[in-house]
Coordinates of C-alpha atoms and ligand atoms in Angstrom, one line a residue:
X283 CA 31.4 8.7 91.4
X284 CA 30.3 4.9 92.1
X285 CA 27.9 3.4 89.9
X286 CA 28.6 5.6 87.2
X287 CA 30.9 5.5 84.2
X288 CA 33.5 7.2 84.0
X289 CA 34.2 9.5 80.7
X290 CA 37.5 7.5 80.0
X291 CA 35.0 4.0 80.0
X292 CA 32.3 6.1 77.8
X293 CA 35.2 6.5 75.2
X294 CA 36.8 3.3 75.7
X295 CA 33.3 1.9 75.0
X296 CA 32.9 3.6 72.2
X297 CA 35.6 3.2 70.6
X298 CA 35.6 -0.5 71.2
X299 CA 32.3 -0.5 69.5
X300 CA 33.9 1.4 66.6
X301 CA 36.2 -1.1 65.9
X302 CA 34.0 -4.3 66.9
X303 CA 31.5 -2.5 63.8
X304 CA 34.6 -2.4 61.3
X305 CA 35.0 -5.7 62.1
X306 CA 31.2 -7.1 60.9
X307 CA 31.6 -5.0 58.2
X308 CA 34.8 -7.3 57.1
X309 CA 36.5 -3.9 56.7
X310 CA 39.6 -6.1 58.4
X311 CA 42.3 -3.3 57.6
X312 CA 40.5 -0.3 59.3
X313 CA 39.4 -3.0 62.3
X314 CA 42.9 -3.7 62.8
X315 CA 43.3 0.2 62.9
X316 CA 41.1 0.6 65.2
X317 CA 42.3 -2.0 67.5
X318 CA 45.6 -1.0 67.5
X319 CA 44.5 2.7 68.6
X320 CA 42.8 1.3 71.4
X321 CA 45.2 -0.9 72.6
X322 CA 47.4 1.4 72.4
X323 CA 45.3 3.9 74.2
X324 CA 43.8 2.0 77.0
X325 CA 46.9 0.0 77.6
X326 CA 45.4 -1.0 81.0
X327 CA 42.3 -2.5 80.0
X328 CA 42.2 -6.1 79.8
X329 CA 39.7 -6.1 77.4
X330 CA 41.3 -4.2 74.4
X331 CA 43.4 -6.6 74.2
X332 CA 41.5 -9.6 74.8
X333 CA 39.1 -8.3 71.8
X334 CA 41.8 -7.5 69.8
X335 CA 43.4 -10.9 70.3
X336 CA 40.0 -12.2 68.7
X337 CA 40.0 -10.1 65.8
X338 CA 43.1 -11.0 65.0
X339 CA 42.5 -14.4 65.4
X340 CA 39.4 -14.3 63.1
X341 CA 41.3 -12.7 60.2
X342 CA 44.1 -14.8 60.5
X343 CA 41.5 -17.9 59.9
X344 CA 40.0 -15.9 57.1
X345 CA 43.8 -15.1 54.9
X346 CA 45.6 -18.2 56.8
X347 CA 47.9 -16.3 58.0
X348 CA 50.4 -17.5 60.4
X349 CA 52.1 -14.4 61.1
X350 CA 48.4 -12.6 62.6
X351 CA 48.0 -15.8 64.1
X352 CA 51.5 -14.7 65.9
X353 CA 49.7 -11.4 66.9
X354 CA 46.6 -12.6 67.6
X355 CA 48.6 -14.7 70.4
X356 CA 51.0 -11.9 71.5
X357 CA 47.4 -10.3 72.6
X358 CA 46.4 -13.3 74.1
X359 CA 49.1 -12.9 75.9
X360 CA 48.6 -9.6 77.2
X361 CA 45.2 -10.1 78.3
X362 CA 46.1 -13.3 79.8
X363 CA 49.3 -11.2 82.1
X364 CA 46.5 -8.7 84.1
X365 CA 46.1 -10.4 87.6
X366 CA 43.3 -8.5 89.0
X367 CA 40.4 -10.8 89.5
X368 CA 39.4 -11.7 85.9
X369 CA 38.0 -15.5 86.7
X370 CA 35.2 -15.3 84.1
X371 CA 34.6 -18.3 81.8
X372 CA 35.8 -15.6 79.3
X373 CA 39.3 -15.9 80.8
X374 CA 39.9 -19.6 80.6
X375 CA 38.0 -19.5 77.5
X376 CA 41.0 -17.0 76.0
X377 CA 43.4 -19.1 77.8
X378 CA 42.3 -22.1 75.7
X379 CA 42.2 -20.7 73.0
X380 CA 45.7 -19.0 73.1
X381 CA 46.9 -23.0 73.6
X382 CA 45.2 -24.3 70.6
X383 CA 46.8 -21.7 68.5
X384 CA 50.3 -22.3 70.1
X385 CA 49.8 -26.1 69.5
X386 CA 49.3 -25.6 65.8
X387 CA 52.5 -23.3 65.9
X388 CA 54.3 -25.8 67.6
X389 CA 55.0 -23.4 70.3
X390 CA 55.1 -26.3 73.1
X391 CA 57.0 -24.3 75.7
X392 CA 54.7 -21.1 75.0
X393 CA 51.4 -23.3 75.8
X394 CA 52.8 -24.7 79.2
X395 CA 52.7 -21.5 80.2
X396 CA 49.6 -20.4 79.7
X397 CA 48.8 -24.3 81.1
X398 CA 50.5 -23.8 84.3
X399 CA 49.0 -19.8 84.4
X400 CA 45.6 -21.2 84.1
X401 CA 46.3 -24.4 86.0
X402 CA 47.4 -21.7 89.2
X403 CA 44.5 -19.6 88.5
X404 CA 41.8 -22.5 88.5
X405 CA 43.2 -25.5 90.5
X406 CA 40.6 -27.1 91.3
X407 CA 39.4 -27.9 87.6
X408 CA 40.9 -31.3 86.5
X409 CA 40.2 -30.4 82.6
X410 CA 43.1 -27.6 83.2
X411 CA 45.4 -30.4 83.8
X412 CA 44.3 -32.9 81.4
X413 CA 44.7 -30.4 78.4
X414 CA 48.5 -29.9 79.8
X415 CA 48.9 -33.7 79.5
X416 CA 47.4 -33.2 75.7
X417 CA 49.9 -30.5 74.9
X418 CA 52.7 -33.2 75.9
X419 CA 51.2 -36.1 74.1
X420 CA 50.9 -33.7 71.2
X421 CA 54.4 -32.6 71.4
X422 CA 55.3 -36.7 72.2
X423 CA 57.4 -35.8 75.3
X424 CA 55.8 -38.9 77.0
X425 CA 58.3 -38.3 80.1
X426 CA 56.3 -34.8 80.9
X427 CA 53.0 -37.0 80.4
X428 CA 54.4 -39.4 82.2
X429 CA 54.5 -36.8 85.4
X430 CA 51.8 -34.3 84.7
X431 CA 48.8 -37.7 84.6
X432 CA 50.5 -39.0 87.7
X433 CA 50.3 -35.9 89.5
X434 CA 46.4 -35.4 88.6
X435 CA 45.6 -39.0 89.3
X436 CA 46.8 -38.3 93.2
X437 CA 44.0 -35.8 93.3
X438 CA 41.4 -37.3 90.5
X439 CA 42.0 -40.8 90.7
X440 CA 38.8 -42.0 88.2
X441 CA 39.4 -39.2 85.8
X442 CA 39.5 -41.1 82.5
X443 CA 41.8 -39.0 80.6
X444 CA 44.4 -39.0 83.3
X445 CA 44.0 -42.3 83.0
X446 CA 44.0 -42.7 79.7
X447 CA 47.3 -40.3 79.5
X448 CA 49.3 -42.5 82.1
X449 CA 48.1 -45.8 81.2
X450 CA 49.4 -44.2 77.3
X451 CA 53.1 -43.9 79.3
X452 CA 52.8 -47.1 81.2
X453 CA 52.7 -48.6 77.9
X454 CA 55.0 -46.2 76.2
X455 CA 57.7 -46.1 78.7
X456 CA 57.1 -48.7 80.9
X457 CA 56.2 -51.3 78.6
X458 CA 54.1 -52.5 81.4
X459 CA 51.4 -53.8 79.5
X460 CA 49.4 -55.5 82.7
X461 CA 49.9 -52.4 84.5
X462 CA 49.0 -50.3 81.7
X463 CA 45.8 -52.4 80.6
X464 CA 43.3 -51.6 83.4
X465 CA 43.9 -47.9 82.6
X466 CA 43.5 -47.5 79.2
X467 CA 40.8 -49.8 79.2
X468 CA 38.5 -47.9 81.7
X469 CA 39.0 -44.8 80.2
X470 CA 38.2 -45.9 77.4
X471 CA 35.1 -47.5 78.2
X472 CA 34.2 -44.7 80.2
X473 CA 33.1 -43.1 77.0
X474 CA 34.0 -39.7 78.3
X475 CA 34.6 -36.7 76.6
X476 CA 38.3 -36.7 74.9
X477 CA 38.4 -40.2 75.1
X478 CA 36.9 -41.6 71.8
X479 CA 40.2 -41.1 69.1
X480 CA 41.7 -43.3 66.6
X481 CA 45.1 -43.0 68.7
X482 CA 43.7 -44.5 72.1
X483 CA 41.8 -47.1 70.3
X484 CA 45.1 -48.2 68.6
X485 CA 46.6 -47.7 72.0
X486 CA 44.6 -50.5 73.8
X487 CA 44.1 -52.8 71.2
X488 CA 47.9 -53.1 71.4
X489 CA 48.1 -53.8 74.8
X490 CA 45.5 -56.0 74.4
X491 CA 47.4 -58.2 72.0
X492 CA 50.2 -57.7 73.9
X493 CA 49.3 -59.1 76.5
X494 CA 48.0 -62.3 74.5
X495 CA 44.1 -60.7 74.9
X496 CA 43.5 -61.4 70.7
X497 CA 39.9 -61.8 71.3
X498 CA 39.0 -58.3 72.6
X499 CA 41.5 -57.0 70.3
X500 CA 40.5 -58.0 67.3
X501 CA 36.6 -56.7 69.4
X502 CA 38.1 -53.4 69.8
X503 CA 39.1 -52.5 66.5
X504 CA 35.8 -53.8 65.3
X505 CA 34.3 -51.1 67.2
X506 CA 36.8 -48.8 65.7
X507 CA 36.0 -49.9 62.3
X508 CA 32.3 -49.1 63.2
X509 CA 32.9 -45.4 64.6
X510 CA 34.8 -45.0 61.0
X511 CA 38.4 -44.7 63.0
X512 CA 40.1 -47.6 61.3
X513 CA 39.6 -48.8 57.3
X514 CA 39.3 -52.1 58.4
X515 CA 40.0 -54.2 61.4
X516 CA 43.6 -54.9 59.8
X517 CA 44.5 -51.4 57.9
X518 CA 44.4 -48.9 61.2
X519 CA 46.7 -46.4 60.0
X520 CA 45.8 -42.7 61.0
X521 CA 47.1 -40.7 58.4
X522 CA 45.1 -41.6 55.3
X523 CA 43.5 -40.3 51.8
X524 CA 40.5 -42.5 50.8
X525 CA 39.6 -44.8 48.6
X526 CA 43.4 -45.6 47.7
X527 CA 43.6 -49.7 46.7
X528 CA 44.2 -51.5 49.4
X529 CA 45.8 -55.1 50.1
X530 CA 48.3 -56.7 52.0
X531 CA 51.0 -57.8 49.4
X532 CA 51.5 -56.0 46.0
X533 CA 53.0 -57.6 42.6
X534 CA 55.7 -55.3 41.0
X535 CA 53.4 -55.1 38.0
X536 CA 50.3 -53.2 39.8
X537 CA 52.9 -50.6 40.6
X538 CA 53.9 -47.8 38.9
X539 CA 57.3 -48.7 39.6
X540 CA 58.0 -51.9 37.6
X541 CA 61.7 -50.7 35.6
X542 CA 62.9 -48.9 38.5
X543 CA 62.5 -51.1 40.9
X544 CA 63.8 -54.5 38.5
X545 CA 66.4 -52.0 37.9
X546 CA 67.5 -51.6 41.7
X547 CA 66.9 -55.4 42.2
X548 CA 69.2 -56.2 39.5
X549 CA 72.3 -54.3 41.8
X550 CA 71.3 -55.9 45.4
X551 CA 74.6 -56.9 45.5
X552 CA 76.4 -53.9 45.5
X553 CA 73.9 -52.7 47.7
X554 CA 74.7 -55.5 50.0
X555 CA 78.0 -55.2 50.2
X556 CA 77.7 -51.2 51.4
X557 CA 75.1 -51.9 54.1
X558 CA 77.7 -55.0 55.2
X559 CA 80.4 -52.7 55.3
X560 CA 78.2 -50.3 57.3
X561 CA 77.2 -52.6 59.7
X562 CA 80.8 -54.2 60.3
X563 CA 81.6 -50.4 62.0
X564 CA 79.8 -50.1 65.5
X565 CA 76.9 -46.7 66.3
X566 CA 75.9 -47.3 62.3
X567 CA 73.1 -48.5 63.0
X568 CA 70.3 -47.1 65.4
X569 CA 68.1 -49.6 67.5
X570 CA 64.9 -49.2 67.0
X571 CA 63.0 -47.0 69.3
X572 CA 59.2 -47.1 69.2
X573 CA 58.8 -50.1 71.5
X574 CA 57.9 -52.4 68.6
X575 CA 60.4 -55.2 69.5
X576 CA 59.3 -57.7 72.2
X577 CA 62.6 -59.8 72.2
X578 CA 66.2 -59.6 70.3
X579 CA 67.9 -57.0 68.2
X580 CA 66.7 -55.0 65.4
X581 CA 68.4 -51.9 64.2
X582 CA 68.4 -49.5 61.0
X583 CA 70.2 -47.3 59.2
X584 CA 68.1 -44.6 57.8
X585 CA 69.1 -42.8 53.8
X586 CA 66.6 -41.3 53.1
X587 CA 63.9 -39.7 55.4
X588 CA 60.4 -37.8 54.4
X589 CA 61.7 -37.6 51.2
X590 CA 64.8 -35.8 52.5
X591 CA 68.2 -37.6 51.4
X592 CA 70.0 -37.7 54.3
X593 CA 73.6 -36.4 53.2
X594 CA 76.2 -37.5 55.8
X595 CA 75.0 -41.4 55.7
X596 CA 74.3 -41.0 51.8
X597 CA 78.0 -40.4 51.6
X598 CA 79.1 -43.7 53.1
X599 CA 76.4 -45.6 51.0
X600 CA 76.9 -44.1 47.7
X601 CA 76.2 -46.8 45.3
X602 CA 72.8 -47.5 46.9
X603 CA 71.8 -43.8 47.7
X604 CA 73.0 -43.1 43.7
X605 CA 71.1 -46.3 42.5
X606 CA 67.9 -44.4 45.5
X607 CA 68.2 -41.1 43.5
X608 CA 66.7 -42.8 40.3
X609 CA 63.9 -43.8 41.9
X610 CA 62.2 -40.5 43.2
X611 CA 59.0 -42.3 44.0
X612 CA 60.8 -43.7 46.8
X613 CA 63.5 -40.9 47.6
X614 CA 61.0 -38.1 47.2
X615 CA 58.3 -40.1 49.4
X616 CA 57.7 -37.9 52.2
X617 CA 55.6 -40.3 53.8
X618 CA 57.9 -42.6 54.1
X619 CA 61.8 -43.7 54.4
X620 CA 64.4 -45.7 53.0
X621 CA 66.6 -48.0 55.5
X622 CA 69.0 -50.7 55.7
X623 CA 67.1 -53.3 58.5
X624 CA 69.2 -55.4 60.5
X625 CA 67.4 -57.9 62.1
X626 CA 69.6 -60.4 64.6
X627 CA 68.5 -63.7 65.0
X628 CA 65.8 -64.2 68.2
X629 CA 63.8 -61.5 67.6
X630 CA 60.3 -60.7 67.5
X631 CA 58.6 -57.5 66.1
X632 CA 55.0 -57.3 67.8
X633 CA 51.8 -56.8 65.6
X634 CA 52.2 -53.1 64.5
X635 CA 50.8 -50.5 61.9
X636 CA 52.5 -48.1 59.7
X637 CA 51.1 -44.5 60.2
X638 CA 49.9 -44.1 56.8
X639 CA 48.2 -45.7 53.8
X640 CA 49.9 -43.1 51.4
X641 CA 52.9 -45.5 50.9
X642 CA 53.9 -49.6 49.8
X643 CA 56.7 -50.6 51.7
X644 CA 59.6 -52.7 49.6
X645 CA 62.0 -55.1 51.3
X646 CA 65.1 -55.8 48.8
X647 CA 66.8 -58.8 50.8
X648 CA 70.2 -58.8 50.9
X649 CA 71.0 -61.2 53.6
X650 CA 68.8 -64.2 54.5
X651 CA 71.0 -67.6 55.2
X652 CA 67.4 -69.0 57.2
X653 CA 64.3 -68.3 55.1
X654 CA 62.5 -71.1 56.8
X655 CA 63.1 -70.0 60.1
X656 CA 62.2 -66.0 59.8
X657 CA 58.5 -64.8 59.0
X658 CA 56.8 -61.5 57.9
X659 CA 53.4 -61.6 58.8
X660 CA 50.6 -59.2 56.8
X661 CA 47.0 -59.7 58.0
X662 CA 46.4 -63.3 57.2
X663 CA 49.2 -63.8 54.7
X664 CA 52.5 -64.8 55.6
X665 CA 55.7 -64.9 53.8
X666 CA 59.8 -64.1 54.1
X667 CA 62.8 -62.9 52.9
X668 CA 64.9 -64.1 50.2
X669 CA 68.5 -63.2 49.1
X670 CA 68.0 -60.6 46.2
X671 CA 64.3 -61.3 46.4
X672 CA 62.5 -58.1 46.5
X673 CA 58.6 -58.4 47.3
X674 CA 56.2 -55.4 48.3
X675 CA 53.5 -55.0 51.4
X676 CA 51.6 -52.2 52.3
X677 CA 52.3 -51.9 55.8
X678 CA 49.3 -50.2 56.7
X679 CA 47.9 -53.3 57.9
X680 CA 48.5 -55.2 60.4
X681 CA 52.2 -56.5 60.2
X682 CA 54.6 -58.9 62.7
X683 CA 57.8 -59.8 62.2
X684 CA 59.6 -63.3 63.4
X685 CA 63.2 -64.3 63.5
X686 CA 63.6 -68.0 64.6
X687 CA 67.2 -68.4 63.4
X688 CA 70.8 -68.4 64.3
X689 CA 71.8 -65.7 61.9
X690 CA 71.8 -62.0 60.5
X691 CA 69.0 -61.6 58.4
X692 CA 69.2 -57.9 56.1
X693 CA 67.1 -56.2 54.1
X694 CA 66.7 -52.6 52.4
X695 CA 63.6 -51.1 53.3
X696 CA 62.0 -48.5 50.7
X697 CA 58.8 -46.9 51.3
X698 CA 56.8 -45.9 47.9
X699 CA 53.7 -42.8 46.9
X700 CA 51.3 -45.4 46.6
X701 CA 50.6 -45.3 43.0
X702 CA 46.8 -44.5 43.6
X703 CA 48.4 -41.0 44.4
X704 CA 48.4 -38.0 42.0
X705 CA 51.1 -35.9 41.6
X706 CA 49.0 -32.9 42.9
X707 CA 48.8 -35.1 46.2
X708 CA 52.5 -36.5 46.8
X709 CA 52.9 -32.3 46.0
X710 CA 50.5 -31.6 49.0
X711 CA 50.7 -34.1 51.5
X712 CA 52.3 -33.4 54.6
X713 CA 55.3 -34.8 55.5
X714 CA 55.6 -38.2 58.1
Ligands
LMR1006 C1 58.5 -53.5 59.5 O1 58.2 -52.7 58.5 O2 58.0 -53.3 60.6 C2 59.4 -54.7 59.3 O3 59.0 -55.3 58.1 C3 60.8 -54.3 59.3 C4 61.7 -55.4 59.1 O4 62.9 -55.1 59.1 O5 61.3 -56.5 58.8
MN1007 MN1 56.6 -51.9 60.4

């Protein structure tokens, strides 16, 4: 009869309540029970499933557990697959949160869907859209963000984050840094929600300088440095422990390093004359591909790699990667990597940051006819290379790179635990 409830809904009720009660009673093993009974029992009813996905997801939080975290998704999932007209703001809300938890999973290809499912079912809401473009940008397939912020800007054309996502590709991509400018910069003055983070800040203020626009730059990351995103205007890194010393250059001494790397000095030549050899033999060496060079050629050949030796190019640099293997400070740094850099005359490297503060960067020079033409600039302080010179930056800050000369300029690059770092920590950090 209308208006009244059925005996199967009396029941379902009832038992939902059971098993909601288990629940605040953190008796998570007899809630799960329970949950799984009903699920199993009411099959058809959207919400057993969507309050069983939140169970799950609450005592996956609670132990940490990625596997419930799997099942608390799987549920999602079912709730999310009934088409009859659920549009409640408890829909998207389960749709959302389905994402998040496929984001940290690195399920990229699982949260389109549920993008593009919620995207159909609410097409007129513009935040749909701009979390797909997130997903992307989390997931650093720039080509997808590319089209997914062009497409909302047709219909949204002020919407600040699609804005702020296809200015990011503009730049990115394009390297269209005049094109890219008026985008990033509106959204980010815009203020609105999504739009304050370290990564868009860093984003501009590179565009800014750039484009020759040192002023506002040096402006922006003031105000960056004020809302606690950056350490200092300089040291913008994003992936940081505090309070670790902090300073442009480093003397061998203040590091906790000083044998083992006197030690490595003492072979550059060997070491030389294996990345020479390497670089004689065309595809080596990679060019580098974060859009960090503004003119020339600059490429690298990568040993060792989040503290991972990489075997198959270890084996045709053995001498340096046997010399590397001594010196697990650097070849177990999982923040960082070891390289040959090849750096061809005519290049410029445009004012960049590392990604972390957890690591000193080394440069052992092996070639280097042209010191007075070449230039590694470190905040304020400049200096460059010199044939079995080895010197020490953090390169955290603020670093740009100039090559003037006529000739090959080479260096091995090898990225340090900053010595601040306890063992506990280079044990714990994750990887970069
Ligand atoms: C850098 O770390 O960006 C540069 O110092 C690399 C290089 O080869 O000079
Ligand atoms: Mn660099």
């Amino acid at each position: 009869p209308t208006g009244a409830k059925s005996v199967e809904d009396e029941l379902f009720e009832q038992e939902l309540r059971r098993a909601q009660a288990e629940m605040i009673n953190e008796n998570h093993a007899n809630a799960l029970r329970a949950f799984n009974t009903l699920t199993n029992t009411y099959a058809h009813k959207p919400l057993a499933h969507l309050r069983r996905a939140q169970a799950l997801e609450r005592i996956a939080e609670l132990r940490r557990s990625n596997q419930m975290l799997v099942d608390a998704i799987e549920s999602y999932k079912r709730y999310l697959a009934f088409d009859e007209s659920i549009t409640s703001i408890e829909y998207r809300t389960a749709g959302e949160r389905c994402i998040e938890h496929m984001r940290f999973l690195g399920h990229t290809q699982q949260a389109v869907d549920i993008h593009e499912l919620l995207i159909e079912r609410y097409p007129e809401e513009v935040q749909l859209r701009n979390q797909l473009s997130l997903t992307y940008l989390m997931s650093n397939n720039l080509f997808k963000l590319r089209q997914v912020s062009r497409d909302t800007l047709k219909r949204w054309p002020q919407d600040p984050l699609a804005q702020l996502h296809f200015g990011l590709t503009l730049k990115q991509l394009d390297s269209d840094y005049a094109q890219a400018l008026p985008y990033l910069q509106r959204a980010i003055d815009s203020q609105a929600a999504g739009t304050q983070e370290p990564y868009f800040y860093l984003a501009l203020g590179e565009t800014l300088q750039r484009l020759g626009k040192q002023t506002e730059a040096l402006q922006l990351y003031e105000r960056g440095v004020k809302r606690g995103y950056f350490a200092s205007v300089y040291q913008r890194s994003l992936y940081n422990v505090p309070r670790l010393r902090a300073q442009p250059f480093w003397q061998i001494v203040d590091t906790d390093q000083v044998e083992e790397l006197k030690q490595l000095q003492r072979n550059w030549r060997s070491i030389r004359n294996e990345a020479l050899a390497l670089l004689n033999v065309k595809g080596n060496f990679q060019l580098e591909a974060e859009q960090l060079r503004d003119t020339g050629n600059w490429q690298q050949f990568e040993l060792f790699a989040r503290g991972q030796r990489l075997q198959r190019n270890c084996q045709r640099a053995p001498i340096t990667c046997a010399l590397l293997d001594k010196l697990p400070a650097a070849s177990g740094c999982r923040r960082g990597q070891i390289k040959f850099s090849a750096m061809q005359a005519q290049t410029h490297v445009w004012p960049h940051c590392g990604p972390t503060n957890c690591r000193l960067r080394a440069h052992l020079t092996l070639v280097a006819p042209e010191p007075h033409l070449t230039s590694l600039r470190v905040a304020e302080q400049e200096r460059t290379w010199h044939e079995g010179d080895l010197f020490i930056f953090d390169d955290s800050f603020e670093h740009e790179v100039w090559h003037n000369g006529t000739q090959l300029r080479l260096v091995l690059i090898l990225d340090l635990w900053h010595p601040d770092l306890t063992v506990e920590q280079r044990r714990r950090l994750t990887p970069i």
